[in-house]
PDB file of C-alpha atoms in Angstrom:
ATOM      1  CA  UNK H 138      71.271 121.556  35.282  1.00 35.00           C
ATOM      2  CA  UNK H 139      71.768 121.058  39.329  1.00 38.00           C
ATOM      3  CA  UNK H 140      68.782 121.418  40.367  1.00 43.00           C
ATOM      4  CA  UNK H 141      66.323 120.225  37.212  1.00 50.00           C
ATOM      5  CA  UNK H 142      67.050 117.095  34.720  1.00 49.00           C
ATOM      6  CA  UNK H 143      67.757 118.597  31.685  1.00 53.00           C
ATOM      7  CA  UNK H 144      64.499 117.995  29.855  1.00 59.00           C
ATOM      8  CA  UNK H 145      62.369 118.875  32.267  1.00 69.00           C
ATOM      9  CA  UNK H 146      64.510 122.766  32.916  1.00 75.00           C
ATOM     10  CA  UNK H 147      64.359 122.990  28.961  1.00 77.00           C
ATOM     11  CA  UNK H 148      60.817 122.437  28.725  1.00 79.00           C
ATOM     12  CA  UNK H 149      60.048 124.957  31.352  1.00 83.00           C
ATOM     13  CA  UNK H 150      62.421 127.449  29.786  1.00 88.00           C
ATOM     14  CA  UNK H 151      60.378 127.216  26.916  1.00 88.00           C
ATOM     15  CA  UNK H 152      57.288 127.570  28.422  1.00 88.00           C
ATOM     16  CA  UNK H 153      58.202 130.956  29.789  1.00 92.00           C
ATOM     17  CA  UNK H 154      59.918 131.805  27.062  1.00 92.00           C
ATOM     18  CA  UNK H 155      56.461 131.057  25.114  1.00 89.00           C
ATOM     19  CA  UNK H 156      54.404 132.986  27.839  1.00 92.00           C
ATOM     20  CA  UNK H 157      56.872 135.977  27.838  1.00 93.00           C
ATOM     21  CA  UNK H 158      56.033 135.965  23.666  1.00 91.00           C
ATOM     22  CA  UNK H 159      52.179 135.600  23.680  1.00 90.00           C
ATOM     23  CA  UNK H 160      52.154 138.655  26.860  1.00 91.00           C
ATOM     24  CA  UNK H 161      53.995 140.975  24.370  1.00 93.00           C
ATOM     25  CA  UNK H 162      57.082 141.430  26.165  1.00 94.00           C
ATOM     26  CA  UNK H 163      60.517 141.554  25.386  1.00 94.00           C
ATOM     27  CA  UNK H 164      63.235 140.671  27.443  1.00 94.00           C
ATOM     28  CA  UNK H 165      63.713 144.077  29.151  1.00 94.00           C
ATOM     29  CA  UNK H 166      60.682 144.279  29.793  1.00 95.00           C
ATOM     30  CA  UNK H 167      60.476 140.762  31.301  1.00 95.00           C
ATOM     31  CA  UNK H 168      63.494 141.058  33.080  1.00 94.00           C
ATOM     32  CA  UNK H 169      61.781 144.179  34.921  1.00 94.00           C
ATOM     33  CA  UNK H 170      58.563 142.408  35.887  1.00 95.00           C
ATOM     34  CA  UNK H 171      60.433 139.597  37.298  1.00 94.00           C
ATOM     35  CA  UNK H 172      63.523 141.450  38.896  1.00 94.00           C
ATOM     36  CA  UNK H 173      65.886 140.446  36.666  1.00 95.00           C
ATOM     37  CA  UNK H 174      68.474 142.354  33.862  1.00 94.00           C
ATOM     38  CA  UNK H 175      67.785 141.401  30.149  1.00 93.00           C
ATOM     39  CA  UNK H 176      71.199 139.739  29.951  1.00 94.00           C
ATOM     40  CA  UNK H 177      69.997 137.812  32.443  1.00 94.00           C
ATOM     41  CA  UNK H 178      66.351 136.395  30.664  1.00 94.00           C
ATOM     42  CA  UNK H 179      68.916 135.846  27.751  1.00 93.00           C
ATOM     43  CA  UNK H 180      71.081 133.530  29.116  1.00 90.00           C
ATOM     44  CA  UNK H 181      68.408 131.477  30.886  1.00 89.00           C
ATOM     45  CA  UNK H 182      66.968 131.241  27.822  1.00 91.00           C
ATOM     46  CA  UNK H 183      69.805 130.318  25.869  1.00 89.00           C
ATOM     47  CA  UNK H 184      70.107 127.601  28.221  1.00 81.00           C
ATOM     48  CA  UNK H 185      73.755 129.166  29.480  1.00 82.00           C
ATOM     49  CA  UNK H 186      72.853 129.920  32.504  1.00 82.00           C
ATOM     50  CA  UNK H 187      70.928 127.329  34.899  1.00 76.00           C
ATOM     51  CA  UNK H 188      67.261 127.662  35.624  1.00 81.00           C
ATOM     52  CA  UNK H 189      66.335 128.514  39.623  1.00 80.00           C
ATOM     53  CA  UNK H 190      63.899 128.483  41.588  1.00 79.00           C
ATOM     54  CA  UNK H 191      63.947 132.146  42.399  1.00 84.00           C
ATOM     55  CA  UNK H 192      64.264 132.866  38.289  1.00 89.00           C
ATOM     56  CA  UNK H 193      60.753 130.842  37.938  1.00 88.00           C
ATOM     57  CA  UNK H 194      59.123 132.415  40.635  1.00 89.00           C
ATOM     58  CA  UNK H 195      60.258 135.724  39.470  1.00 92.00           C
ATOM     59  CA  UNK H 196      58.627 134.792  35.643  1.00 93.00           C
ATOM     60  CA  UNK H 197      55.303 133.862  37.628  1.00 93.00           C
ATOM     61  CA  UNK H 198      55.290 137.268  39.486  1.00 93.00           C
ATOM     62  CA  UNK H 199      56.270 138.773  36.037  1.00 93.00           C
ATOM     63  CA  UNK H 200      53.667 136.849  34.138  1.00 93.00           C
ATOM     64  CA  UNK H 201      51.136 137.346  36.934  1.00 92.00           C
ATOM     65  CA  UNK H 202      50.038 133.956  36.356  1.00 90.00           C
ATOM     66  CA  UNK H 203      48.963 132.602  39.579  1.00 88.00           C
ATOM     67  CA  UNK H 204      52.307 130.750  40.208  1.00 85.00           C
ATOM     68  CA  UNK H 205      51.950 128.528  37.231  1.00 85.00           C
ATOM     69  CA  UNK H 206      55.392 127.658  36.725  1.00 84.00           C
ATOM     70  CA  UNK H 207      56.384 126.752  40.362  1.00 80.00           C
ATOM     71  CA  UNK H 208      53.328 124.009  40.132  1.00 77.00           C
ATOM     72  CA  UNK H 209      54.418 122.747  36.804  1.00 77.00           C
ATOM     73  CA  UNK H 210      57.976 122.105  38.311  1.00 73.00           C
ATOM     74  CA  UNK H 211      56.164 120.520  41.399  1.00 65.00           C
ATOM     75  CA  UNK H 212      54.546 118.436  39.337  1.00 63.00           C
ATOM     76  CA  UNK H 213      57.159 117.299  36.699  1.00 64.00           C
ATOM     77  CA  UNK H 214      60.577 117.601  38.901  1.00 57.00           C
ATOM     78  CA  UNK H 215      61.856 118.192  42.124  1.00 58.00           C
ATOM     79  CA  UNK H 216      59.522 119.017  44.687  1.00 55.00           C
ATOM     80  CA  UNK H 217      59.337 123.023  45.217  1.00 55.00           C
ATOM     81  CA  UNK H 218      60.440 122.970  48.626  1.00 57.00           C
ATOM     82  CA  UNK H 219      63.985 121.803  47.068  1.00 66.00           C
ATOM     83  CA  UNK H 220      64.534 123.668  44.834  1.00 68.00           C
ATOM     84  CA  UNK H 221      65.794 126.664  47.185  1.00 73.00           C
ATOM     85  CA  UNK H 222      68.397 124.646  48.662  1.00 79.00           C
ATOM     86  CA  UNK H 223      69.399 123.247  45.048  1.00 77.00           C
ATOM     87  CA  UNK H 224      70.310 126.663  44.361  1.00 77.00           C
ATOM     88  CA  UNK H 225      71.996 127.472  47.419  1.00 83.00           C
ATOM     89  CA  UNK H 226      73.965 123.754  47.126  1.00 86.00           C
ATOM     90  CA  UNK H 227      74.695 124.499  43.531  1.00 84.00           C
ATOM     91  CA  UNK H 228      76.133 127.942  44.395  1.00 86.00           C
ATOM     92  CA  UNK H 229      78.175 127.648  48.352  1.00 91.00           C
ATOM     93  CA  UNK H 230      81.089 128.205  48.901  1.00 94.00           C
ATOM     94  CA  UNK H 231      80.683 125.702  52.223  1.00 96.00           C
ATOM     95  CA  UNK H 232      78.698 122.348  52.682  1.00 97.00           C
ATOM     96  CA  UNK H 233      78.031 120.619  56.022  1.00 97.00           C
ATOM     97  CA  UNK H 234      75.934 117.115  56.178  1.00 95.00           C
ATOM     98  CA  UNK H 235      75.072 115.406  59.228  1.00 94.00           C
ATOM     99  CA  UNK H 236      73.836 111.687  58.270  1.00 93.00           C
ATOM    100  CA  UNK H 237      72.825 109.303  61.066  1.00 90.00           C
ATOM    101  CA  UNK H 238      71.254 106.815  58.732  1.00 90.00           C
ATOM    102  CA  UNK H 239      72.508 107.020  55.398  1.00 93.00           C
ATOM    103  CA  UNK H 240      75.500 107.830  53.251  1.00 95.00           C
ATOM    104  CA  UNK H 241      75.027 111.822  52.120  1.00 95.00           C
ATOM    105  CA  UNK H 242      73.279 112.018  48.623  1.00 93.00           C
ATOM    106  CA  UNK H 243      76.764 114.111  47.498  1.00 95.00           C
ATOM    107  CA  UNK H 244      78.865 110.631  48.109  1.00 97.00           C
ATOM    108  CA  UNK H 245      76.636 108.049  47.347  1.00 96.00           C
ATOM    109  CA  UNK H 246      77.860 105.715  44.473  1.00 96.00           C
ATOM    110  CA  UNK H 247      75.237 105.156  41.594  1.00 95.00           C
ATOM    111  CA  UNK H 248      74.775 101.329  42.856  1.00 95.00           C
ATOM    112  CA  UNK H 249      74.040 102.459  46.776  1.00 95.00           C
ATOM    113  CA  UNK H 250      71.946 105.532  45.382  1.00 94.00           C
ATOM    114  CA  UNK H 251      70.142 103.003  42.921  1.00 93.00           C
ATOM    115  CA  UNK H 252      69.426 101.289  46.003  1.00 93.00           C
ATOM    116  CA  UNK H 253      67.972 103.741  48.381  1.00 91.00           C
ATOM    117  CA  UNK H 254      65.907 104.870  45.528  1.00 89.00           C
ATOM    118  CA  UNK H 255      64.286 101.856  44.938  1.00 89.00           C
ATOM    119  CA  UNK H 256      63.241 101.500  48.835  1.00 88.00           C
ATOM    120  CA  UNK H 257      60.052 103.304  47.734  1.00 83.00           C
ATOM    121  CA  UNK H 258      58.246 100.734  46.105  1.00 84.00           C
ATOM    122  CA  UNK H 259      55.614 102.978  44.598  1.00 82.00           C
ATOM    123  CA  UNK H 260      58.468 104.554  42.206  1.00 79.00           C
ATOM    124  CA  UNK H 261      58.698 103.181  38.661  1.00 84.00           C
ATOM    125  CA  UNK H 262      61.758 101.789  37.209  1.00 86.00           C
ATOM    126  CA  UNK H 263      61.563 105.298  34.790  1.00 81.00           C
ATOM    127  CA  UNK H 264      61.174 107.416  37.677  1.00 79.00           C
ATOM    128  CA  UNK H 265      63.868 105.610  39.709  1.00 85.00           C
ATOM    129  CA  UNK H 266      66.370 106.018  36.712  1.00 86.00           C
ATOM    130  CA  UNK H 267      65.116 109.984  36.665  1.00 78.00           C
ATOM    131  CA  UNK H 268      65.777 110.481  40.543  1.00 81.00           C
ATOM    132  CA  UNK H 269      69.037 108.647  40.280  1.00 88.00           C
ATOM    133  CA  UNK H 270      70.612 110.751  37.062  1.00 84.00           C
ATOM    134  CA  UNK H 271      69.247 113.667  39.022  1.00 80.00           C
ATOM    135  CA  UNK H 272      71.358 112.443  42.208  1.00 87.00           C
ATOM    136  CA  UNK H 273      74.453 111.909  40.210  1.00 89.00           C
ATOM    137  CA  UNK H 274      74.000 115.262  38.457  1.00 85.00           C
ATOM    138  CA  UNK H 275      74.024 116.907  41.754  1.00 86.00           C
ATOM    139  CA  UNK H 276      77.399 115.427  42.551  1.00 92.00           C
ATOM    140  CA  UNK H 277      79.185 117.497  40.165  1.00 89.00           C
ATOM    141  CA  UNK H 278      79.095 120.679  42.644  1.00 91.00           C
ATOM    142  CA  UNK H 279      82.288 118.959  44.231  1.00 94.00           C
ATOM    143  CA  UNK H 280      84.400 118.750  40.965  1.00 91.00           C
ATOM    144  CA  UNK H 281      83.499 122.094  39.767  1.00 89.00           C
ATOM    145  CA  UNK H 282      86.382 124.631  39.443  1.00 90.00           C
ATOM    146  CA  UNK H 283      86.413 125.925  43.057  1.00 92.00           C
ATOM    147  CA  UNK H 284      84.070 123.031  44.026  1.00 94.00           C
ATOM    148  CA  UNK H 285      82.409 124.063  48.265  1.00 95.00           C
ATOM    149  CA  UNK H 286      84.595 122.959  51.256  1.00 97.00           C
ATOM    150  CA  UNK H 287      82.339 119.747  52.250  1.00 97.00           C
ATOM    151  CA  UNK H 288      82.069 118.228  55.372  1.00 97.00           C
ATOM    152  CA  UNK H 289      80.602 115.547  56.477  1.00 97.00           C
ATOM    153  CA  UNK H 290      79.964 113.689  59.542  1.00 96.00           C
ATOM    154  CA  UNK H 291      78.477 110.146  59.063  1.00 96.00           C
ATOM    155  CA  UNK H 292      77.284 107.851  61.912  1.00 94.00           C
ATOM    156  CA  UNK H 293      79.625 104.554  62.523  1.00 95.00           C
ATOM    157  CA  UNK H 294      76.270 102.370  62.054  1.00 92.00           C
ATOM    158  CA  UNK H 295      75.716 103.855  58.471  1.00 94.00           C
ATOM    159  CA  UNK H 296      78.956 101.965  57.320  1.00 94.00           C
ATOM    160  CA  UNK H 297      78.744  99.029  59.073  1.00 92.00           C
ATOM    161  CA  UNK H 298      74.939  98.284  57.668  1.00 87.00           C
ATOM    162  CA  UNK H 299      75.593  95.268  55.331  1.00 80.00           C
ATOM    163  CA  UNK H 300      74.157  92.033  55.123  1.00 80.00           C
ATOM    164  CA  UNK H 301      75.640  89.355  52.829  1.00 80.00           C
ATOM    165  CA  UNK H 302      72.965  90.879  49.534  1.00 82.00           C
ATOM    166  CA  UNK H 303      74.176  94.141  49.942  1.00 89.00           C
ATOM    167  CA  UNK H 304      78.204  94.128  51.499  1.00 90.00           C
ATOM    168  CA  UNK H 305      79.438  94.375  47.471  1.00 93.00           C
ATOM    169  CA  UNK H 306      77.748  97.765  47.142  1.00 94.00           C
ATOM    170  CA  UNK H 307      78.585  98.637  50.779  1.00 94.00           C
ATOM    171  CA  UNK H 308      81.546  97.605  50.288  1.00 94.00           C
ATOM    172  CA  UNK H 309      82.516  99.763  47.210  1.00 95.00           C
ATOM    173  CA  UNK H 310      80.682 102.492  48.361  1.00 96.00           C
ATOM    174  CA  UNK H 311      83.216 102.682  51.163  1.00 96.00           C
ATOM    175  CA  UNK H 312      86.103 102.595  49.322  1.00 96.00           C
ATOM    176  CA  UNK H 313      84.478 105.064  47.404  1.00 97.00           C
ATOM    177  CA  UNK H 314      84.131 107.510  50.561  1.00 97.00           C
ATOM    178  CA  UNK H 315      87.359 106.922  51.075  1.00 96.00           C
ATOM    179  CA  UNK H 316      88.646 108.165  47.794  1.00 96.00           C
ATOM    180  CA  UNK H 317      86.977 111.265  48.431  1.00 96.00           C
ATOM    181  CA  UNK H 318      88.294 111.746  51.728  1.00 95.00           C
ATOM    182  CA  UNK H 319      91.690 111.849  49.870  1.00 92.00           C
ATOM    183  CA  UNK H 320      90.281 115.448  48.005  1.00 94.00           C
ATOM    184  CA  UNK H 321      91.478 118.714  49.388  1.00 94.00           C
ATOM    185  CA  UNK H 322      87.879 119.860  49.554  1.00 96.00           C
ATOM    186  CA  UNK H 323      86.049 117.117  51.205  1.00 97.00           C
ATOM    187  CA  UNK H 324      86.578 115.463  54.399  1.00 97.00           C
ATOM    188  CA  UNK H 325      84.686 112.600  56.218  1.00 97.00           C
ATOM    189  CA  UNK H 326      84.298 112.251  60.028  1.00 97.00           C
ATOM    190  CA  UNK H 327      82.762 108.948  61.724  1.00 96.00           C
ATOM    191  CA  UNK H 328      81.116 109.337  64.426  1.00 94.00           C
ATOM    192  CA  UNK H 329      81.695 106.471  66.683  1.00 93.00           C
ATOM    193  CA  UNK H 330      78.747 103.930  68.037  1.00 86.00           C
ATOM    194  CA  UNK H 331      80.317 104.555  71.115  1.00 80.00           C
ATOM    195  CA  UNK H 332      78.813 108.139  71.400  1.00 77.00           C
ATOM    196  CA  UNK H 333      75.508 106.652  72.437  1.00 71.00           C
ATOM    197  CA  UNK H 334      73.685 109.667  73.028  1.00 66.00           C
ATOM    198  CA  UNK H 335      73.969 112.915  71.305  1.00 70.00           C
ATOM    199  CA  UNK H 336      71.910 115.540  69.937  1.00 66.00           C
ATOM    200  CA  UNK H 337      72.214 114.345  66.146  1.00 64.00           C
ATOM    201  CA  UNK H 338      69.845 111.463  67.234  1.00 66.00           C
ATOM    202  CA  UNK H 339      66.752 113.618  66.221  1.00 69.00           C
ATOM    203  CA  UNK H 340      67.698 113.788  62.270  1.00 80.00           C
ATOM    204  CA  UNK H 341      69.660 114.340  59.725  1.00 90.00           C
ATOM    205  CA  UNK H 342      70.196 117.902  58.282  1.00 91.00           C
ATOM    206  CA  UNK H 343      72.952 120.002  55.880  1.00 93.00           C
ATOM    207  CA  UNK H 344      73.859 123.676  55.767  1.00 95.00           C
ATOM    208  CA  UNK H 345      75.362 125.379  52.916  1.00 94.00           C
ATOM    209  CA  UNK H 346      77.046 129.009  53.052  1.00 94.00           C
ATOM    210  CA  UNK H 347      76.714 131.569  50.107  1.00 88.00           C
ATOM    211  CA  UNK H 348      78.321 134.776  50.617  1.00 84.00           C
ATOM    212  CA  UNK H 349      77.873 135.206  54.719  1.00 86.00           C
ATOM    213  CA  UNK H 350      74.573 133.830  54.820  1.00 89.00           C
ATOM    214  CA  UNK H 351      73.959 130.018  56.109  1.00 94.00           C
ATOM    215  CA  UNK H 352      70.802 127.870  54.906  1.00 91.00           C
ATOM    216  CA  UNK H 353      69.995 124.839  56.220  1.00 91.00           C
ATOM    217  CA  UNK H 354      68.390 121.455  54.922  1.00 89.00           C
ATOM    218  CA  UNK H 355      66.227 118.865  56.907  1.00 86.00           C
ATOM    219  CA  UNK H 356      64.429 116.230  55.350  1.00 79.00           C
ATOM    220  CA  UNK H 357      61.597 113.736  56.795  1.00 70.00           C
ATOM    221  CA  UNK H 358      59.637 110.585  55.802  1.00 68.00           C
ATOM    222  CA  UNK H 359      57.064 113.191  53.643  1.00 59.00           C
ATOM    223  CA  UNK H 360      59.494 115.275  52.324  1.00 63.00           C
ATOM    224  CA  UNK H 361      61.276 118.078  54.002  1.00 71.00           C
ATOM    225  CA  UNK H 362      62.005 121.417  55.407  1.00 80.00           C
ATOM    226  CA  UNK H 363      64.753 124.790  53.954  1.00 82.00           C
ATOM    227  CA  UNK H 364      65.025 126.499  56.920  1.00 84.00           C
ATOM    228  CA  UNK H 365      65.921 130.296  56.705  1.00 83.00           C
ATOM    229  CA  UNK H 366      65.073 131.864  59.685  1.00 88.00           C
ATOM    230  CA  UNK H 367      68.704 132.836  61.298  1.00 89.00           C
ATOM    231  CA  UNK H 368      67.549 131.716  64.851  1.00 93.00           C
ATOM    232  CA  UNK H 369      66.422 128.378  63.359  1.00 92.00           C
ATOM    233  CA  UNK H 370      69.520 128.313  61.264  1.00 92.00           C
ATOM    234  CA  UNK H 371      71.584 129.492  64.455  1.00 94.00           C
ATOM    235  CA  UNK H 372      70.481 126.045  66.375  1.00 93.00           C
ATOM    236  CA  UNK H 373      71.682 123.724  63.428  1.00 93.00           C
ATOM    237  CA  UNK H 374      75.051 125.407  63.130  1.00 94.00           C
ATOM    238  CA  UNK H 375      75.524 124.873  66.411  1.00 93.00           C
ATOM    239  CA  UNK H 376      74.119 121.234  66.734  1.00 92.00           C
ATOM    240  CA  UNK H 377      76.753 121.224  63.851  1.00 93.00           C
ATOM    241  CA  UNK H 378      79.697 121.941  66.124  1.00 93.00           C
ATOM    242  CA  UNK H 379      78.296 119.623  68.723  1.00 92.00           C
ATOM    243  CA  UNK H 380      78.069 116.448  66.119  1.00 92.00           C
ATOM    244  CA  UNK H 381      81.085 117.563  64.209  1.00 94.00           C
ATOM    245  CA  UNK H 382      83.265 117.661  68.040  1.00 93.00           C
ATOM    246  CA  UNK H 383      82.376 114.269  68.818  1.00 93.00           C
ATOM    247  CA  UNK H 384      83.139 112.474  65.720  1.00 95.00           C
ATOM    248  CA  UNK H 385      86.952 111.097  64.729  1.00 96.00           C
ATOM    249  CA  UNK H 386      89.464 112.655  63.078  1.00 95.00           C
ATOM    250  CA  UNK H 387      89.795 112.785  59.520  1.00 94.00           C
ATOM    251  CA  UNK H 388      92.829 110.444  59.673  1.00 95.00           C
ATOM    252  CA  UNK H 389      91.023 108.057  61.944  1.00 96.00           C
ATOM    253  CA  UNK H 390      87.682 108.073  60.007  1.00 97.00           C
ATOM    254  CA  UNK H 391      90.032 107.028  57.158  1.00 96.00           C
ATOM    255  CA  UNK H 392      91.279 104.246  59.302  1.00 96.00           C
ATOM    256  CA  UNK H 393      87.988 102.884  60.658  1.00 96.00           C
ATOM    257  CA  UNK H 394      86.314 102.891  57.081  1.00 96.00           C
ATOM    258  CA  UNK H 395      89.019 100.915  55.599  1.00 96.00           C
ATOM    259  CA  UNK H 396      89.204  98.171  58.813  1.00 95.00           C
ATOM    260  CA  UNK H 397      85.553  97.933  57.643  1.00 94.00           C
ATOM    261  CA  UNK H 398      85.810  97.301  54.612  1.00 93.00           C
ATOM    262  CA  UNK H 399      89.008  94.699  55.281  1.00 92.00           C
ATOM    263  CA  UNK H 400      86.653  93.078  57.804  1.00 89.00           C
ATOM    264  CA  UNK H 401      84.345  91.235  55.355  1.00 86.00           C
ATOM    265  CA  UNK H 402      87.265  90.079  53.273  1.00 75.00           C
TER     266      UNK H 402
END
């Protein structure tokens, strides 16, 4: 699942599914006390349709058990304040990143991604291996039959960050970007070092669209922020446009990825 390892949605599934039992309650009913149809409960707990964050908040109102689930998934997965936008990221029909310091999670390769994860020194090699199928899993959204329209606008520093220990991962990770940029529904946009000052200098962030509604994505060094609020939303779209003006062509990002790349050779 997109937004849970496997295990870790299965065990929750079955949790609920061992709640819902021991309260007495069929599906219906359930599916009524959580807002959702019977069908529904079924196929979440068949496992053939993916586990959300609304679905397990839904089951704790249903349940009335304090919001028991939502902390178990806290504590054993992603953190909560995710999971909304893994649902929305799983399900949009539009994507837009903004990264001035890092390649997007979407189009990292597994050796780059290994290697961001391990910056945090206080993760174990089992939870690093966890966070990094979990980042590869994610990936899948643009492969999908009719995979989101992704865009993304990556700072000209990001790609040139490589000293001689870490230009072979750079290096394919490039090539790898530019592979994608080759896709109908992705395309990558430098923005130059050039651009000194701009208003993308205060953080990274990422909107999806599902069905006319926009949600945006910031994270920080603790964590991070869904924003939902359409004024607060509003602003990001249009820092958006802003970033997304000032950064090269599609053809030319191409260009300038692959002169990189050629340069350490």
């Amino acid at each position: 699942m997109a937004d849970l390892s496997s295990p870790i949605a299965s065990f929750i599934v079955a949790e609920i599914r061992r709640a819902r039992g021991s309260a007495g309650m069929t599906q219906e009913a359930f599916g009524r006390a959580a807002g959702y149809a019977a069908s529904h409960v079924s196929s979440v707990e068949n496992g053939t349709r993916a586990l959300t964050i609304d679905f397990i908040r839904g089951a704790d109102r249903g349940l009335n058990n304090g919001g028991l689930f939502e902390r178990m998934i806290e504590e054993l997965g992603r953190p909560s304040w995710f999971l909304p936008w893994l649902d929305a990221e799983r399900t949009a029909t539009q994507l837009r990143c903004f990264q001035p310091s890092l390649i997007p999670g979407l189009l990292q390769t597994q050796d780059y991604a290994r290697a961001v994860i391990r910056c945090d020194d206080r993760l174990s090699d089992d939870e690093v291996d966890r966070r990094l199928a979990e980042r590869m899993s994610r990936q899948e959204v643009l492969t999908k039959k009719d995979p989101p329209h992704f865009i993304a606008v990556i700072a000209e520093s990001v790609i040139r960050r490589a000293g001689e220990d870490f230009r072979d991962i750079m290096a394919a990770q490039i090539k790898y970007l530019i592979s994608l940029a080759e896709r109908p529904n992705i395309s990558i946009h430098i923005l130059p070092d050039e651009i000194s000052m701009h208003v993308g200098l205060t953080g990274p962030f990422s909107l999806a669209r599902t069905g006319h509604q926009w949600l945006a994505e910031m994270e920080n060094q603790l964590g991070g922020t869904v924003v939902d609020q359409d004024d607060d939303v509003d602003t990001l779209l249009s820092r958006w446009e802003t970033v997304r003006n000032e950064a090269l062509p599609r053809r030319q990002s191409i260009e300038l990825m692959k002169e990189v790349v050629d340069s350490w050779t």
